Short mmCIF file of C-alpha atoms in Angstrom, two decimals:
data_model
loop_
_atom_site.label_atom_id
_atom_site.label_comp_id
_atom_site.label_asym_id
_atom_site.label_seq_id
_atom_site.Cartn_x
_atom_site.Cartn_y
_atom_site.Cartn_z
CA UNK A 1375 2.30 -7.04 -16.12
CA UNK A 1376 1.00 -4.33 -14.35
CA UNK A 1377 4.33 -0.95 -13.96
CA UNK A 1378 5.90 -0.75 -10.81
CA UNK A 1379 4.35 2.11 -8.75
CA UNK A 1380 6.78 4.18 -6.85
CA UNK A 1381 5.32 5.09 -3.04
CA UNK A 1382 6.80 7.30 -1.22
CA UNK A 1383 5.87 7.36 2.84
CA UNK A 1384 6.59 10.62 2.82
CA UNK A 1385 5.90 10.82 6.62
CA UNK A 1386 4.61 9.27 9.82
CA UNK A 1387 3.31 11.97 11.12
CA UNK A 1388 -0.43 12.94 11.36
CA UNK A 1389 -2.65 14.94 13.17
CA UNK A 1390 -5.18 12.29 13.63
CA UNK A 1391 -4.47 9.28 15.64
CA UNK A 1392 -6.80 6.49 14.42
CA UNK A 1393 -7.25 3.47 16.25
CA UNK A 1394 -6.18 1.04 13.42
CA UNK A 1395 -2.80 3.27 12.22
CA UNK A 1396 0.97 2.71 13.61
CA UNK A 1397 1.51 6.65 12.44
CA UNK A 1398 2.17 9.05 15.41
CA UNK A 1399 1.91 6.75 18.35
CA UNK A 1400 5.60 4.83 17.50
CA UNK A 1401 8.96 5.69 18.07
CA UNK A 1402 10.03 5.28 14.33
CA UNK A 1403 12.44 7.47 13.34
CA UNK A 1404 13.04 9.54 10.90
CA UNK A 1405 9.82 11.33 10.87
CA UNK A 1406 9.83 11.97 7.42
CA UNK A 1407 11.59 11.67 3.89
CA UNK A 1408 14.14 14.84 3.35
CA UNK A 1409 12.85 16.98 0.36
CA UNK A 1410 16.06 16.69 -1.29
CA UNK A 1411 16.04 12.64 -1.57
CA UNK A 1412 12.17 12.71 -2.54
CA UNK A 1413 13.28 14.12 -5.60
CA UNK A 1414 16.05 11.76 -5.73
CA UNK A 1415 14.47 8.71 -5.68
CA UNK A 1416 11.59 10.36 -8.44
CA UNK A 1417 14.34 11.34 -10.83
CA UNK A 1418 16.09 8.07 -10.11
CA UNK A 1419 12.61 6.16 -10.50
CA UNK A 1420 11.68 7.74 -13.95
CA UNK A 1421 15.06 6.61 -15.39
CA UNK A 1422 14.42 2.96 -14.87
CA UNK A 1423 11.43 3.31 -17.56
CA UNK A 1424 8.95 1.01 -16.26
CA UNK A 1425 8.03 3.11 -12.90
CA UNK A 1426 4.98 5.49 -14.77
CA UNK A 1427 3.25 6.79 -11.63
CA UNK A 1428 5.08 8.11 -7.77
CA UNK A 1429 2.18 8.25 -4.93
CA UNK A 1430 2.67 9.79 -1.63
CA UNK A 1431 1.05 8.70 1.26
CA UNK A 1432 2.15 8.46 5.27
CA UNK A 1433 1.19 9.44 7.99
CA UNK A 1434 -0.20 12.80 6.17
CA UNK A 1435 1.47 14.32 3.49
CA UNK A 1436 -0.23 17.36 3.53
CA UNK A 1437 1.11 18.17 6.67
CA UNK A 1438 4.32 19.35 4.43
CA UNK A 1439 2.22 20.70 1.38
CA UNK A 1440 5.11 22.88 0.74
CA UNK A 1441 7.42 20.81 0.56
CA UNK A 1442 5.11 18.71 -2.09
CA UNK A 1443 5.00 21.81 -4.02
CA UNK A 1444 8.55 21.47 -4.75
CA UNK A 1445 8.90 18.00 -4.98
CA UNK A 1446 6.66 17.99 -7.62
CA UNK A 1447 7.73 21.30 -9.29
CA UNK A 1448 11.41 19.86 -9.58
CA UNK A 1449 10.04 16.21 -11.17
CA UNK A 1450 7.58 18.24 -13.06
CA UNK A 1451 7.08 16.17 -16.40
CA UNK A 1452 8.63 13.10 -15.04
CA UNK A 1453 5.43 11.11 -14.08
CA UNK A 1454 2.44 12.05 -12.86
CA UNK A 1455 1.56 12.14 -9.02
CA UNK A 1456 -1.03 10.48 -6.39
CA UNK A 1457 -1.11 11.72 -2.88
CA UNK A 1458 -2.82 10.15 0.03
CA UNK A 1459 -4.75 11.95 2.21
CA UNK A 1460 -7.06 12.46 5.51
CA UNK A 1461 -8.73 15.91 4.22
CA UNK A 1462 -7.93 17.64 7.57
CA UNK A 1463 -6.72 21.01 5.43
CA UNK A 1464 -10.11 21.42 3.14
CA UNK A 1465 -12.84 23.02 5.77
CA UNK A 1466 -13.65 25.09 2.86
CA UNK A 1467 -13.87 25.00 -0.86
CA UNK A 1468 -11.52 28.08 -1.09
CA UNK A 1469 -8.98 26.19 0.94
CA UNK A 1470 -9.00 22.67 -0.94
CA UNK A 1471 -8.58 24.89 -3.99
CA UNK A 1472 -5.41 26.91 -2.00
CA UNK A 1473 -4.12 23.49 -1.23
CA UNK A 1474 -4.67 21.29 -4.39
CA UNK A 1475 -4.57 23.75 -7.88
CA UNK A 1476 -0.83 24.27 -7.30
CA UNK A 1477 -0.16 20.79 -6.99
CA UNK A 1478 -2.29 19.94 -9.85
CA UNK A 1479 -0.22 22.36 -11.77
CA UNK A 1480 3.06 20.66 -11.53
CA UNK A 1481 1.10 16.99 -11.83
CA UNK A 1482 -0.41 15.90 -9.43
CA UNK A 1483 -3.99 13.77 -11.12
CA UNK A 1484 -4.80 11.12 -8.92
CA UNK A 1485 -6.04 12.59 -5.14
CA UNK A 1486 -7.10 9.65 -2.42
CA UNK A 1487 -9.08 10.81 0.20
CA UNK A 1488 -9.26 8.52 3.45
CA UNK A 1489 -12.88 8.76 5.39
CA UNK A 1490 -14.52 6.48 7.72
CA UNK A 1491 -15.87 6.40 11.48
CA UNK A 1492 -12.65 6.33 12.95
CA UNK A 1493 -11.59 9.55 10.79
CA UNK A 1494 -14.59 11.42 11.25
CA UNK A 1495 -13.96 11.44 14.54
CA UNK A 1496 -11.30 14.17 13.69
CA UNK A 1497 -11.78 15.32 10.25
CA UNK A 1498 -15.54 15.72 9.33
CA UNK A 1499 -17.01 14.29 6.03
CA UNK A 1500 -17.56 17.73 4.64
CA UNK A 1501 -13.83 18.66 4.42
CA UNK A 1502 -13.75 15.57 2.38
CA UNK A 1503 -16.85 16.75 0.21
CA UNK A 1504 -15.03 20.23 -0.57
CA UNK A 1505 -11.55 18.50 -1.29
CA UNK A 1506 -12.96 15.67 -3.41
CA UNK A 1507 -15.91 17.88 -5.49
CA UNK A 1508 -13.11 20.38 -6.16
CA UNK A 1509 -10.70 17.90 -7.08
CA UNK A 1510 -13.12 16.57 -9.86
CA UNK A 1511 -13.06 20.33 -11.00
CA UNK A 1512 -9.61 20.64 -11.27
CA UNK A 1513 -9.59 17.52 -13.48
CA UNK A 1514 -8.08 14.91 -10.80
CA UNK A 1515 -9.42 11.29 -10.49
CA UNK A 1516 -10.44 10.97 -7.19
CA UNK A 1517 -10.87 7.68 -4.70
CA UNK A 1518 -12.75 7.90 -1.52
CA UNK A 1519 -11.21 4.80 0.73
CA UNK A 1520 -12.71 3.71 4.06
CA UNK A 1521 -10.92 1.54 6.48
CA UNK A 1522 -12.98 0.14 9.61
CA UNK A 1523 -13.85 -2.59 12.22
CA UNK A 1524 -17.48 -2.70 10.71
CA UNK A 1525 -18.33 -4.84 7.86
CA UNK A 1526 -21.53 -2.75 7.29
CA UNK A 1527 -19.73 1.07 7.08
CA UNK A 1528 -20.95 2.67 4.09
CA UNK A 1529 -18.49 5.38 2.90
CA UNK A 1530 -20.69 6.31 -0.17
CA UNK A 1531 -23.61 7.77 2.26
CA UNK A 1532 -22.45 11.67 2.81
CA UNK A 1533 -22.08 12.36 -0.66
CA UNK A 1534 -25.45 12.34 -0.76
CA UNK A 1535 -25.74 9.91 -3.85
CA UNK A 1536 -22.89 12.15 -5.91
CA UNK A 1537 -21.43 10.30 -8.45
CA UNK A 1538 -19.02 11.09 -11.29
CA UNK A 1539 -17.04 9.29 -13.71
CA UNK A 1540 -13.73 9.99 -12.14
CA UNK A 1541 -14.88 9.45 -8.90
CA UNK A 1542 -14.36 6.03 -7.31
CA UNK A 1543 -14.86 4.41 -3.48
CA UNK A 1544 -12.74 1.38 -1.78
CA UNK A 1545 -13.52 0.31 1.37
CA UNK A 1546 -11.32 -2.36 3.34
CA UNK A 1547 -11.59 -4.09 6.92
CA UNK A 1548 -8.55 -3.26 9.26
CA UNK A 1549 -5.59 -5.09 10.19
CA UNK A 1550 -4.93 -5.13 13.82
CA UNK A 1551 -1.41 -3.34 13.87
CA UNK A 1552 -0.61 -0.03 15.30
CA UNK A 1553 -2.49 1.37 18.05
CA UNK A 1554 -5.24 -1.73 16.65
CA UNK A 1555 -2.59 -4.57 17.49
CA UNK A 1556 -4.60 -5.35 20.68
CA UNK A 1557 -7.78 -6.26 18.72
CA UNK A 1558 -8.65 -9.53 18.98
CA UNK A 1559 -10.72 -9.84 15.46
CA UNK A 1560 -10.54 -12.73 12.93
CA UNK A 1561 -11.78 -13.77 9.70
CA UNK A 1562 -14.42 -15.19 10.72
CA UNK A 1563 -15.73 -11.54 12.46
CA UNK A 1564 -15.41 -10.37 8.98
CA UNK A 1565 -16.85 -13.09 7.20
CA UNK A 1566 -13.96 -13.75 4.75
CA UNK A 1567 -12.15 -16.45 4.29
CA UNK A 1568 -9.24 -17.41 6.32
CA UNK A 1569 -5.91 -16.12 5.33
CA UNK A 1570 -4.18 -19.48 4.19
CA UNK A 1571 -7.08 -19.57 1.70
CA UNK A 1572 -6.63 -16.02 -0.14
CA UNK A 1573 -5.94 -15.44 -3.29
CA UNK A 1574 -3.02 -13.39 -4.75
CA UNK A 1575 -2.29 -10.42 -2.37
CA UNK A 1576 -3.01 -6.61 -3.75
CA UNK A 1577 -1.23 -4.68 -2.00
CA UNK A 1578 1.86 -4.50 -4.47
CA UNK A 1579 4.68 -7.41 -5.05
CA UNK A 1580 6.18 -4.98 -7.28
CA UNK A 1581 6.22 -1.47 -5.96
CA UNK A 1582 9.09 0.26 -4.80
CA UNK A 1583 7.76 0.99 -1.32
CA UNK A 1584 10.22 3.65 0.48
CA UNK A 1585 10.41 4.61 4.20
CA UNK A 1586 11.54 7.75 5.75
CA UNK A 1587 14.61 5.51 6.73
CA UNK A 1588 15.80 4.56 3.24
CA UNK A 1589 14.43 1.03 3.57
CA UNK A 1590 12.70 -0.22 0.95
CA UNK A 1591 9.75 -2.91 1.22
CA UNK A 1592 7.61 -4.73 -1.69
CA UNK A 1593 4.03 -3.50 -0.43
CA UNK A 1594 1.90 -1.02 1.98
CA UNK A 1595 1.90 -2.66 4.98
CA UNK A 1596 2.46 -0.02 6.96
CA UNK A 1597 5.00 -1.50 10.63
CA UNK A 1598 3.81 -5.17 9.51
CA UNK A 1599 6.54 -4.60 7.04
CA UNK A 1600 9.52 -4.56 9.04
CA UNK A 1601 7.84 -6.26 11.64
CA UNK A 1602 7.85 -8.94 8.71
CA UNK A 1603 11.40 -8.10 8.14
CA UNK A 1604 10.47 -7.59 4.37
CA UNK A 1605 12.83 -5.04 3.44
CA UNK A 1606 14.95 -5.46 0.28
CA UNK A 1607 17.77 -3.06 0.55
CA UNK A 1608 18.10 0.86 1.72
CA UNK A 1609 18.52 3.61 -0.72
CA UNK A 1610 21.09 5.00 1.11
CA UNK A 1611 23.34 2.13 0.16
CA UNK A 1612 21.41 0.64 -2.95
CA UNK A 1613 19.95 1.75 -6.36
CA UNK A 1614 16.21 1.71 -6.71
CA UNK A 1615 17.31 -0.66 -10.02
CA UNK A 1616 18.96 -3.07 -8.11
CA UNK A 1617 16.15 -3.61 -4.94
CA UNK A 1618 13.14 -3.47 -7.54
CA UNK A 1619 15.54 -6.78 -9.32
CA UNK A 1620 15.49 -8.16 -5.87
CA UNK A 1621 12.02 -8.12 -5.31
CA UNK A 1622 10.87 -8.75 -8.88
CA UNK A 1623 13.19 -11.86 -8.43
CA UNK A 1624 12.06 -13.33 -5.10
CA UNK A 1625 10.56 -16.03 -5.23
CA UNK A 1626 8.68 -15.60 -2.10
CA UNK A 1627 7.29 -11.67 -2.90
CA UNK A 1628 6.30 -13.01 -6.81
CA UNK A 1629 4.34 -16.33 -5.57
CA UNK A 1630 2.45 -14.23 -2.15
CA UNK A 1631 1.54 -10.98 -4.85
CA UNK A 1632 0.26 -13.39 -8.03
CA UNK A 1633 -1.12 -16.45 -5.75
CA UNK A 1634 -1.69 -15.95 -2.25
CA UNK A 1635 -0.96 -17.92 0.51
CA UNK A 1636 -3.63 -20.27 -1.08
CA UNK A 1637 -1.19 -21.65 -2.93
CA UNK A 1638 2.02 -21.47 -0.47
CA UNK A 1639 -0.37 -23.63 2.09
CA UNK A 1640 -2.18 -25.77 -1.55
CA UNK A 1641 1.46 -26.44 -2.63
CA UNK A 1642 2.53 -27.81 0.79
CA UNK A 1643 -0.74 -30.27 0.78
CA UNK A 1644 0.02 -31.47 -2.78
CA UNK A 1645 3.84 -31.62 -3.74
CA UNK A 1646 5.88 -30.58 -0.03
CA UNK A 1647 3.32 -32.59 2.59
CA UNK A 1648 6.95 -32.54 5.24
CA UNK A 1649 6.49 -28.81 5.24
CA UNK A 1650 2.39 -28.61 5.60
CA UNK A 1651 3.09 -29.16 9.84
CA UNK A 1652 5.99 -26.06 9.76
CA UNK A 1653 3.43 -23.15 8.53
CA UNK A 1654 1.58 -21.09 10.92
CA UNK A 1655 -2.11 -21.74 11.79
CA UNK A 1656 -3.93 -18.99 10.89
CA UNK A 1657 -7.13 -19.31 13.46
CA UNK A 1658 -7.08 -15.73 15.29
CA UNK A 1659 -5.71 -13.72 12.01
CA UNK A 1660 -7.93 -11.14 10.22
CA UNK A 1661 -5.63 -10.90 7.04
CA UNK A 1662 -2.96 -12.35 5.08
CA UNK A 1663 -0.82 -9.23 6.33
CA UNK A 1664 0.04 -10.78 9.20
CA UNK A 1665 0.15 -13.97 8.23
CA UNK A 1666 2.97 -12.49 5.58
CA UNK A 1667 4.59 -11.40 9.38
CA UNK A 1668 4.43 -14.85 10.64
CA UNK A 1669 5.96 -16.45 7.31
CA UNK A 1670 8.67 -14.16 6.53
CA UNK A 1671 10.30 -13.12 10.00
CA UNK A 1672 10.95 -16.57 10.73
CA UNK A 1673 14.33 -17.27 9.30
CA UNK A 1674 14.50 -21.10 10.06
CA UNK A 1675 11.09 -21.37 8.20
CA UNK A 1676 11.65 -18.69 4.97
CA UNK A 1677 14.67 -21.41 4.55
CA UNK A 1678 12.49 -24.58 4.89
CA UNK A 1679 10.45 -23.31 2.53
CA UNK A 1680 12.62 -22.52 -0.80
CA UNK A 1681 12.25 -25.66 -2.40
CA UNK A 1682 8.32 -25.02 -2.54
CA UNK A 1683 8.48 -21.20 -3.21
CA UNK A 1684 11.02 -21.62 -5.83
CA UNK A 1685 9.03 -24.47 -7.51
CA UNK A 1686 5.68 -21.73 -6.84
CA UNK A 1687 8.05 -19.20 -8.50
CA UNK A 1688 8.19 -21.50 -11.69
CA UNK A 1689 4.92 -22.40 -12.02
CA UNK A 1690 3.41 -18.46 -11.91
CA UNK A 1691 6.84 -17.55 -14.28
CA UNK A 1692 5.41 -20.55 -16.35
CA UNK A 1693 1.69 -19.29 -16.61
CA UNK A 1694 2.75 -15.40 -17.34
CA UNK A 1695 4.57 -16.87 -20.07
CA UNK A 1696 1.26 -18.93 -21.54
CA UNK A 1697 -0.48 -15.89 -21.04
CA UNK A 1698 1.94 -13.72 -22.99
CA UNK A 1699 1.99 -16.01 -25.99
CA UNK A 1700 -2.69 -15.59 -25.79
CA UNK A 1701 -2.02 -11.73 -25.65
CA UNK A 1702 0.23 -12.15 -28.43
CA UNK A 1703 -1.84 -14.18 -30.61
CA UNK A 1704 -4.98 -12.39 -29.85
CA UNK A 1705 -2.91 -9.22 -31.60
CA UNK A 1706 -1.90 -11.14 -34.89
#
């Protein structure tokens, strides 16, 4: 099973104000994480043993590269780091090296760097260029991700056919949420399937997901989480042991992250037909985000549905196990 990745939204804040983001344009509150508990929830994160990697993302993190500096300087040793980021501070080679070589000192070795239309409309594909090519220098794996309306964006075209062996690029289609929650785009404008037909979600099931608040959610949603109302405790109240049990233990989280809401909707067809009528439709979705919203912030329903999820739960608890016992053989 794949380690437990701590993410820390380090803020909501950003100097860019994309038309697909919920960051700067809400009135969420705090703004960001406090240095002190950053650090915190690291040290408390690398004690639990199975957490091997802490990303920060937001909003932009860079916006308090001083701040990261310390952070990292303090967990130095601890785990290594990812950070999430527009580019906005590289207009130069000289400056992404400024910004990035003391980072990469105190561990940071994975660098994302976000770049599409709606970015380059306020940070320019070249800053990206000089903070990814000097990145690669420095020894960093780095991902170029593009997020965008248009099925045909290609991020690959201004590096100009660079490639490199530690250089990868993601693209994915946006969820209407944010300042995007007005968009009236479904799956069939992006020519996937429809929601209730996916496959295992990737977004996480099993990360420790933490908000400038202290709440703690099982994925990257961005506001579709608590607008899902998928928080599964607060750190000012709870360990990060005892939420990461909660959501490794929900039956819900474990069946959406290994087997999609293909088989939530397959399960009702087959074994719970009474509860087929009670989920939602998913005709004018885009993703299984917000279907996730439309499941999980009804109470009445979430409570409808445990018999299925906790027979789902089973079955996929049932299957890791087979699987186990093929790894396991295969060694002998």
């Amino acid at each position: 099973m794949k380690s437990p990745l701590l993410v820390l939204i380090y803020t909501v804040d950003c100097p860019l104000r994309c038309d697909f983001c919920w960051c700067s344009g809400n009135e969420y509150k705090p703004v960001k994480i406090r240095k002190e508990d950053a650090i915190r929830y690291i040290k408390e994160a690398a004690g639990l043993g199975v957490v091997k990697r802490v990303a920060f993302t937001g909003g932009e993190p860079f916006l308090h590269h001083a701040e990261l500096v310390e952070v990292l300087d303090a967990c130095k040793g601890l785990m290594p780091a990812r950070i999430v980021t527009s580019c906005y501070w590289a207009e130069t080679r000289e400056k992404a090296l400024e910004k990035l070589k003391p980072l990469v000192e105190r561990g940071l070795d994975e660098l994302s760097c976000s770049t599409d239309p709606t970015h380059q409309a306020f940070v320019p594909a070249a800053f990206v260029k000089n903070a990814v090519e000097v990145g690669l220098e420095l020894g960093l794996v780095c991902e170029v991700v593009s997020v965008s309306w248009d099925t045909t964006s290609e991020i690959e075209d201004f590096m100009n056919g660079f490639r490199h062996p530690r250089l990868r690029f993601s693209q994915h289609l946006a969820v209407p949420m944010g300042r995007g929650r007005q968009r009236k785009v479904t799956w069939r404008d992006y020519n996937i399937p429809r929601p209730s037909q996916m496959g295992g979600c990737n977004l996480g099931g099993r990360d420790i997901n933490i908000y400038p608040d202290g709440e703690v959610y099982p994925c990257c949603a961005g506001e579709l989480n608590f607008l899902g109302r998928l928080s599964f405790g607060n750190t000012k109240k709870d360990s990060l042991k005892t939420i990461l049990e909660r959501i490794q233990a929900d039956a819900y989280v474990q069946l959406v992250f290994n087997r999609g809401f293909d088989a939530i909707y397959g399960l009702a067809r087959w074994k719970f037909p009474h509860l087929l009528p009670l989920l939602p439709k998913d005709d004018n979705l885009a993703s299984v985000c917000q279907l996730c919203v439309r499941i999980h912030r009804d109470g009445d329903l979430m409570k409808a549905l445990t018999p299925l999820l906790d027979y789902g739960k089973k079955l996929v608890e049932a299957e890791q196990r087979l699987e186990g016992h093929k790894k396991g053989g295969n060694n002998n």
